[in-house]
Tab-separated table of C-alpha atoms in Angstrom:
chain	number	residue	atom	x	y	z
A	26	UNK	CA	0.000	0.000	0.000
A	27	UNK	CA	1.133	4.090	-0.454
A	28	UNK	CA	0.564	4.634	2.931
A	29	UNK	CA	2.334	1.317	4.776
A	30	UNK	CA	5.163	3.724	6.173
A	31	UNK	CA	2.380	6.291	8.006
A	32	UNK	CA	1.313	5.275	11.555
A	33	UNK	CA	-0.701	6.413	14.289
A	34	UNK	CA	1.422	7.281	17.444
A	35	UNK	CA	-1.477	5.035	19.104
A	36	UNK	CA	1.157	2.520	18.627
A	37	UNK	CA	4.213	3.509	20.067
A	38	UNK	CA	6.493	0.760	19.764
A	39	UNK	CA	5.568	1.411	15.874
A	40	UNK	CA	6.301	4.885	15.955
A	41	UNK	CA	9.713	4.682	18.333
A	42	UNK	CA	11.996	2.245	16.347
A	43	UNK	CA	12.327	3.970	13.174
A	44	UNK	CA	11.786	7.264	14.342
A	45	UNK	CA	14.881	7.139	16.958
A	46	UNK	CA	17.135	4.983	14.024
A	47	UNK	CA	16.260	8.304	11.829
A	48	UNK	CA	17.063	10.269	14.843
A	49	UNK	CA	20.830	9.695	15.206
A	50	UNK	CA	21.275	8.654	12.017
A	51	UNK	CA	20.198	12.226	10.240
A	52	UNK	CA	21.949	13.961	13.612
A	53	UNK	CA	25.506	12.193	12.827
A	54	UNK	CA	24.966	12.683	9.186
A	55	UNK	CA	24.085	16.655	9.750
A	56	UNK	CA	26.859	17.324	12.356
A	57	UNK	CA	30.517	18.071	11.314
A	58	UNK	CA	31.617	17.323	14.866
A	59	UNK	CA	29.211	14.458	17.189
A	60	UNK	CA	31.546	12.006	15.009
A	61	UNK	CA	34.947	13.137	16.636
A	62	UNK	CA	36.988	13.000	13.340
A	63	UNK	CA	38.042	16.671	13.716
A	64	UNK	CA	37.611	17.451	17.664
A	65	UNK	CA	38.120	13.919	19.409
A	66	UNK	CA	34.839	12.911	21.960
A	67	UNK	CA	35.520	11.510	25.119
A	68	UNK	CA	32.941	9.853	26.915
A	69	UNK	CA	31.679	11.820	30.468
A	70	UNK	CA	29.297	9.277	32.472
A	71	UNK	CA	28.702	11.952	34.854
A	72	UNK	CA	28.126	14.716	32.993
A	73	UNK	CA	31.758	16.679	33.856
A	74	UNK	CA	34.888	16.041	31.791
A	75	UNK	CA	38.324	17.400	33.089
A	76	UNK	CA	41.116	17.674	30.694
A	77	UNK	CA	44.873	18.740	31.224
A	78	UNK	CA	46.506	21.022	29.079
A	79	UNK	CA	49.813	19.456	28.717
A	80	UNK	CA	52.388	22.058	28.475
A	81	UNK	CA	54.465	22.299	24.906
A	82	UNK	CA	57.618	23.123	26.518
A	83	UNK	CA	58.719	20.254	29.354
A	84	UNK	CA	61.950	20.960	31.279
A	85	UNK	CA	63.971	17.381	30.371
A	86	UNK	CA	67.063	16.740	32.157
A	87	UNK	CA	70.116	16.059	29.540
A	88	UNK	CA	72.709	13.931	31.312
A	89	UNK	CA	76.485	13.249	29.735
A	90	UNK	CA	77.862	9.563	30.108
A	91	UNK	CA	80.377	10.641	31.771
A	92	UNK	CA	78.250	12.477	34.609
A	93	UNK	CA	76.942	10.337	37.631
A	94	UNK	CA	74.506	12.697	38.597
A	95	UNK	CA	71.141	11.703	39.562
A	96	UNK	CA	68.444	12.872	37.095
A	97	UNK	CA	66.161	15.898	38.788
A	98	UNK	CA	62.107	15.244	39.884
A	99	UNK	CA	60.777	17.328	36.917
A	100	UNK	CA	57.131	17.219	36.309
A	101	UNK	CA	54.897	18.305	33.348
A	102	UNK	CA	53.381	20.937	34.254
A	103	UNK	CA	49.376	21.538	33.102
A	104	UNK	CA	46.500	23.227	33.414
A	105	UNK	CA	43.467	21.165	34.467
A	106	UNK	CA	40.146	22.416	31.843
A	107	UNK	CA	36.496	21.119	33.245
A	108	UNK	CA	34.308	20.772	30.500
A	109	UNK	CA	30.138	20.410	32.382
A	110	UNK	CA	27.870	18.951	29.884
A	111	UNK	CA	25.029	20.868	28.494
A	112	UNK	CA	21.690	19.098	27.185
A	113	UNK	CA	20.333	20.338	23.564
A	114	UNK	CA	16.782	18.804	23.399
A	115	UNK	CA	13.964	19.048	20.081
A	116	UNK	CA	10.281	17.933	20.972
A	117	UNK	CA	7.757	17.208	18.380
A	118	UNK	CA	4.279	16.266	19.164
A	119	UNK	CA	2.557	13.216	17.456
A	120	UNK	CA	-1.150	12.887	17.513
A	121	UNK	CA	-3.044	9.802	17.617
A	122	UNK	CA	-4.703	10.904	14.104
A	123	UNK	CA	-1.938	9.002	12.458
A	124	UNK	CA	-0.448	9.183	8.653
A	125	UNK	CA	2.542	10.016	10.230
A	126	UNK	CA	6.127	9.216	8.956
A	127	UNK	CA	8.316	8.111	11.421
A	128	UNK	CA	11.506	8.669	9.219
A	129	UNK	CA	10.339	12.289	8.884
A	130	UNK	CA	9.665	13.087	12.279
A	131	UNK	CA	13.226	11.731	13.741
A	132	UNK	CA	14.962	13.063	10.842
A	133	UNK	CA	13.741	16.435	11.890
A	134	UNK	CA	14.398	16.268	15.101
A	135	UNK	CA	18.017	14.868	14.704
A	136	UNK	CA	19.107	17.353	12.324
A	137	UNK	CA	17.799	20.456	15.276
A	138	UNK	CA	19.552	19.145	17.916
A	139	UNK	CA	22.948	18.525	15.562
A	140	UNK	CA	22.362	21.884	14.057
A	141	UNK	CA	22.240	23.217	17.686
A	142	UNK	CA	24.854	21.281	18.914
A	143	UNK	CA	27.384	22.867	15.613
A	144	UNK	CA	26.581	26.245	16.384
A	145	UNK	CA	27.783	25.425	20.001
A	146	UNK	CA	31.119	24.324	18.937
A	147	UNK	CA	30.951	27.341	16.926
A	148	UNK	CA	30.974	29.629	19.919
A	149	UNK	CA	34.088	27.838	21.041
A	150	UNK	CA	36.355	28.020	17.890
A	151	UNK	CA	35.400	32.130	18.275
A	152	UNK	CA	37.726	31.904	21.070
A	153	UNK	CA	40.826	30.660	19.266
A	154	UNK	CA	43.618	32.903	19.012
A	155	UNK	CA	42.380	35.754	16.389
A	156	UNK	CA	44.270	36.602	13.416
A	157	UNK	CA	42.745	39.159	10.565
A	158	UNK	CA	42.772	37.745	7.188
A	159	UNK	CA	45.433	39.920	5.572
A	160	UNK	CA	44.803	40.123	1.656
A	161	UNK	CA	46.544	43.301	-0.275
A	162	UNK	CA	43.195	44.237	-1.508
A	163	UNK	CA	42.102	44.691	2.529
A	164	UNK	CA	39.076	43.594	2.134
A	165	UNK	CA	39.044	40.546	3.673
A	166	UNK	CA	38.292	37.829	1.425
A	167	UNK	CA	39.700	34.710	2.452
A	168	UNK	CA	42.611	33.432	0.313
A	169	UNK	CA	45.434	31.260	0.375
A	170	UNK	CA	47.845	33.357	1.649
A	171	UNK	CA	45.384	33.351	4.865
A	172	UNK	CA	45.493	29.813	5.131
A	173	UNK	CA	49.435	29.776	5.080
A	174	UNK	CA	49.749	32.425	7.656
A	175	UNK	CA	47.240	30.514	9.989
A	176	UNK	CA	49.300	27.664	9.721
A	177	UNK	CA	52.678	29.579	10.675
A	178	UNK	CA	51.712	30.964	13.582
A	179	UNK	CA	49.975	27.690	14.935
A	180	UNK	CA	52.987	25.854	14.149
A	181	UNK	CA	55.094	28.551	15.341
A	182	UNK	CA	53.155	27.806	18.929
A	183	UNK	CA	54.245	24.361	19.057
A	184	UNK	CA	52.085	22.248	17.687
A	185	UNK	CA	52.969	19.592	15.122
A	186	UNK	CA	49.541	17.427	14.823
A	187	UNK	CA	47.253	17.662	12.111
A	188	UNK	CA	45.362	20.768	11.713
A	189	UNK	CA	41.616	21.196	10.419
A	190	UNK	CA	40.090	24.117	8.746
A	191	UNK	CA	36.549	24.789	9.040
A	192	UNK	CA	35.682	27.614	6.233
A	193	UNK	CA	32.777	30.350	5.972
A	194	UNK	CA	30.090	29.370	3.012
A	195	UNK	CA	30.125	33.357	2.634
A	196	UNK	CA	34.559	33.243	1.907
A	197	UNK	CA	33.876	29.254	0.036
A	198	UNK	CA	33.836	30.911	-3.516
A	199	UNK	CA	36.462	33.206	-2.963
A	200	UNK	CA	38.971	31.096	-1.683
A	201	UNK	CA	38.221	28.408	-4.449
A	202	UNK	CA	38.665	30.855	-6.844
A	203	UNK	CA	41.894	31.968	-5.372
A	204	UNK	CA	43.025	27.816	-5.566
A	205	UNK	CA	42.295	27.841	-9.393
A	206	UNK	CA	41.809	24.487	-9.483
A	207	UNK	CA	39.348	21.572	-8.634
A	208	UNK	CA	42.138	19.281	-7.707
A	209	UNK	CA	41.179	19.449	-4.194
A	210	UNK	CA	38.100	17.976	-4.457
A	211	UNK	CA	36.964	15.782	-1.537
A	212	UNK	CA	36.643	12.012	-1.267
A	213	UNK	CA	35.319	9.534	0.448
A	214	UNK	CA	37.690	10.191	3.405
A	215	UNK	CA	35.169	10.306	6.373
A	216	UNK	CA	32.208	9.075	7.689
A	217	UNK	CA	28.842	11.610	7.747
A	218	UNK	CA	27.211	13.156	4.675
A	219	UNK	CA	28.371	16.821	5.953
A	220	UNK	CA	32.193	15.927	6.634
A	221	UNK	CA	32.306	14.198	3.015
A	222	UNK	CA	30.178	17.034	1.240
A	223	UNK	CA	31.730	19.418	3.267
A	224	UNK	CA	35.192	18.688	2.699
A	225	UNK	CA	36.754	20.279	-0.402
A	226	UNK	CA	40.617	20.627	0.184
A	227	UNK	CA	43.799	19.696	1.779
A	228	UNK	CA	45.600	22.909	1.883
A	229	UNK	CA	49.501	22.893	3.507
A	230	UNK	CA	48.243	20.038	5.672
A	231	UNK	CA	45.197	21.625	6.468
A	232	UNK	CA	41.817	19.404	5.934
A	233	UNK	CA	39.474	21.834	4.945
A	234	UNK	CA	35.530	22.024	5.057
A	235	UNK	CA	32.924	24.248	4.843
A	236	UNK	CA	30.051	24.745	6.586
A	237	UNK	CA	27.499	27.297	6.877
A	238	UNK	CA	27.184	27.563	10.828
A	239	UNK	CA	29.869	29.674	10.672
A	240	UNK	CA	28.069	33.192	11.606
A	241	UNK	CA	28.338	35.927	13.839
A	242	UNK	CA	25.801	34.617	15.843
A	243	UNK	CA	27.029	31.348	16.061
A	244	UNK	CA	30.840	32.072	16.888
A	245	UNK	CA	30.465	35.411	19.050
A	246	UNK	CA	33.225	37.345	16.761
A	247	UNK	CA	32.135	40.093	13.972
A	248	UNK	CA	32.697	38.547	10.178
A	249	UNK	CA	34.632	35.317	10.651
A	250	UNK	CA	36.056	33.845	7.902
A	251	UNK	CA	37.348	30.610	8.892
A	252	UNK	CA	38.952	28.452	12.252
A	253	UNK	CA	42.019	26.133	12.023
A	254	UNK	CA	43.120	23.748	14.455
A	255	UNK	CA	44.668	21.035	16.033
A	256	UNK	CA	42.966	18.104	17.545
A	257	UNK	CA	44.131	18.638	20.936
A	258	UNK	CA	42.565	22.913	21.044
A	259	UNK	CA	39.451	21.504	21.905
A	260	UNK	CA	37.712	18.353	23.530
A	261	UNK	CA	33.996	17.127	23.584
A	262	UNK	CA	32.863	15.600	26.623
A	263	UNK	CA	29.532	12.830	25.678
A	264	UNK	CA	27.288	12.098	28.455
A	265	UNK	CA	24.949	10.372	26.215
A	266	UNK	CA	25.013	10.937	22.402
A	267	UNK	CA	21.742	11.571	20.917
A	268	UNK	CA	18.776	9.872	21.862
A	269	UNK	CA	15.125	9.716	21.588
A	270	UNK	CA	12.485	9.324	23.738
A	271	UNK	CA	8.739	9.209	23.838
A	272	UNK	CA	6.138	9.972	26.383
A	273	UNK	CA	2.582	10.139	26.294
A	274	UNK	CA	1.104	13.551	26.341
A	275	UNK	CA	-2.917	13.190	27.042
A	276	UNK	CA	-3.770	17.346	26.658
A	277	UNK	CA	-2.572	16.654	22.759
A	278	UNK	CA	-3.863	13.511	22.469
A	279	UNK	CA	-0.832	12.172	21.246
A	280	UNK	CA	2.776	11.693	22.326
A	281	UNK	CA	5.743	13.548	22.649
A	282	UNK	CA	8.831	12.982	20.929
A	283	UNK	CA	11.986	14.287	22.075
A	284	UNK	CA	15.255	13.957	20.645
A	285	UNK	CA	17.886	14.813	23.096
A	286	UNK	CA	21.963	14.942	23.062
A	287	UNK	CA	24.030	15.599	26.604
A	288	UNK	CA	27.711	16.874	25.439
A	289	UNK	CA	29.642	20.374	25.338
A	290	UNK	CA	32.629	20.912	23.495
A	291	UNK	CA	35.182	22.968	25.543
A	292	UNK	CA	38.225	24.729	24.649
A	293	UNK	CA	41.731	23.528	25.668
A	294	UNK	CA	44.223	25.319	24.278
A	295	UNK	CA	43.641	28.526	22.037
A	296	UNK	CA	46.931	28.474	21.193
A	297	UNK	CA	46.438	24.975	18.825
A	298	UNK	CA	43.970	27.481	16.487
A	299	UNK	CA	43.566	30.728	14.829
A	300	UNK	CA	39.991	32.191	14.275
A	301	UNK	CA	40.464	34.387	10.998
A	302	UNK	CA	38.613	37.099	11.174
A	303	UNK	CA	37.454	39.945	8.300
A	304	UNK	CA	40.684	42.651	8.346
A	305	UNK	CA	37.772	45.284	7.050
A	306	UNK	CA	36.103	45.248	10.360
């Protein structure tokens, strides 16, 4: 029949297996980040997450042969970073009037709470060390050059990892244009629809995407262009990855569905990035 995939919500254990499968699937699909390729996760049972900065620069004791002296008590030093959970939560109401598709309603609500959960991580790469984008034209546009200079001073802090590049949509045609080339076109390298559409470039070492959660709004800094970092300038702490649950709700004769997600990305070390920012402003 048409209809075979529509249900009522009369039947709950109908409506609740493909609607939380379509749930995490579209919210892991949608999210650049709940899949830990760029910023690693690391599971928080209780909610709170502490993570030491490790400093770059470790005083090592360098001891001749011919020297009998005993080797000094030197400790890393670092800086202990709590990282407290926060819950992002979509509700959707399903009446009991049925011709409803489950596969619509958790796709919904998975790609909110990923959406929400983006624009979070957002706010945190806003607080990476800023650098203006410095073009000759000073306007701002995002080329090359920027990317270069991003990279020098983050390797010029220390680190030596792999660096990632998440790119404005508004600077994606510039900077492409300023490439010259489609040779950078991305592949099948990751897992989740918006990592492998996303990515477009490898760029001095840099994986690049782009993404279009990038906003003022979103990242607390006027006109960003772009972040680049290093695995270790951030961490995500998971309480529970995303969910979905469903109560009964007798004023709407219906149920509710929630989709819910308990994580919070925190920053680490600003030093690892550089938030490029519009020179004009």
């Amino acid at each position: 029949m048409a209809n075979e995939n529509y249900i009522s919500s009369i039947n709950a254990d109908a409506l609740f297996v493909p609607a939380k499968a379509a749930t995490v699937y579209a919210a892991h699909e949608n999210s650049l980040f709940l899949g830990g390729e760029m910023i690693p996760v690391v599971n928080a049972p209780n909610g709170v997450l502490q993570v030491p900065e490790i400093a770059k620069d470790v005083t090592v004791d360098q001891i001749s042969t011919a020297t009998n002296a005993d080797i000094e008590t030197e400790l890393p030093t670092f800086t202990k970073n709590t990282i407290t959970c926060d819950l992002f939560a979509a509700r959707s109401v399903v009446r009991d009037l049925g011709n409803i598709d489950p596969n619509e309603v958790g796709r919904a609500l998975g790609m909110a709470v990923s959406s929400k959960f983006d624009d979070s991580v957002m706010n945190v790469l806003g607080d990476l060390t800023a650098q203006e984008a410095g073009d000759a034209a000073g306007k701002g546009v995002l080329d090359v050059s920027d990317i270069a200079s991003a990279v020098q001073t983050i390797r010029g802090a220390g680190e030596t990892g792999q660096l990632y590049g998440v790119i404005a949509h508004t600077e994606y045609a510039a900077l492409m244009a300023d490439i010259g080339s489609t040779a950078f076109a991305g592949g099948d390298l990751f897992q989740g629809q918006a990592l492998r559409s996303g990515f477009f470039g490898n760029i001095f070492g840099v994986q690049l995407f782009v993404t279009s959660r990038m906003t003022d709004a979103a990242t607390g800094v006027t006109n960003p262009l772009g972040a680049i970092f290093s695995a270790d300038a951030m961490r995500i702490a998971m309480q529970k990855n995303v969910d979905l649950e469903i109560g009964r709700r007798t004023a709407a004769v219906g149920n509710d569905v929630v989709a819910n997600l308990h994580a919070k990305c925190g920053l680490i070390d600003a030093t690892r990035g550089v938030m490029m920012i519009n020179a004009a402003t």
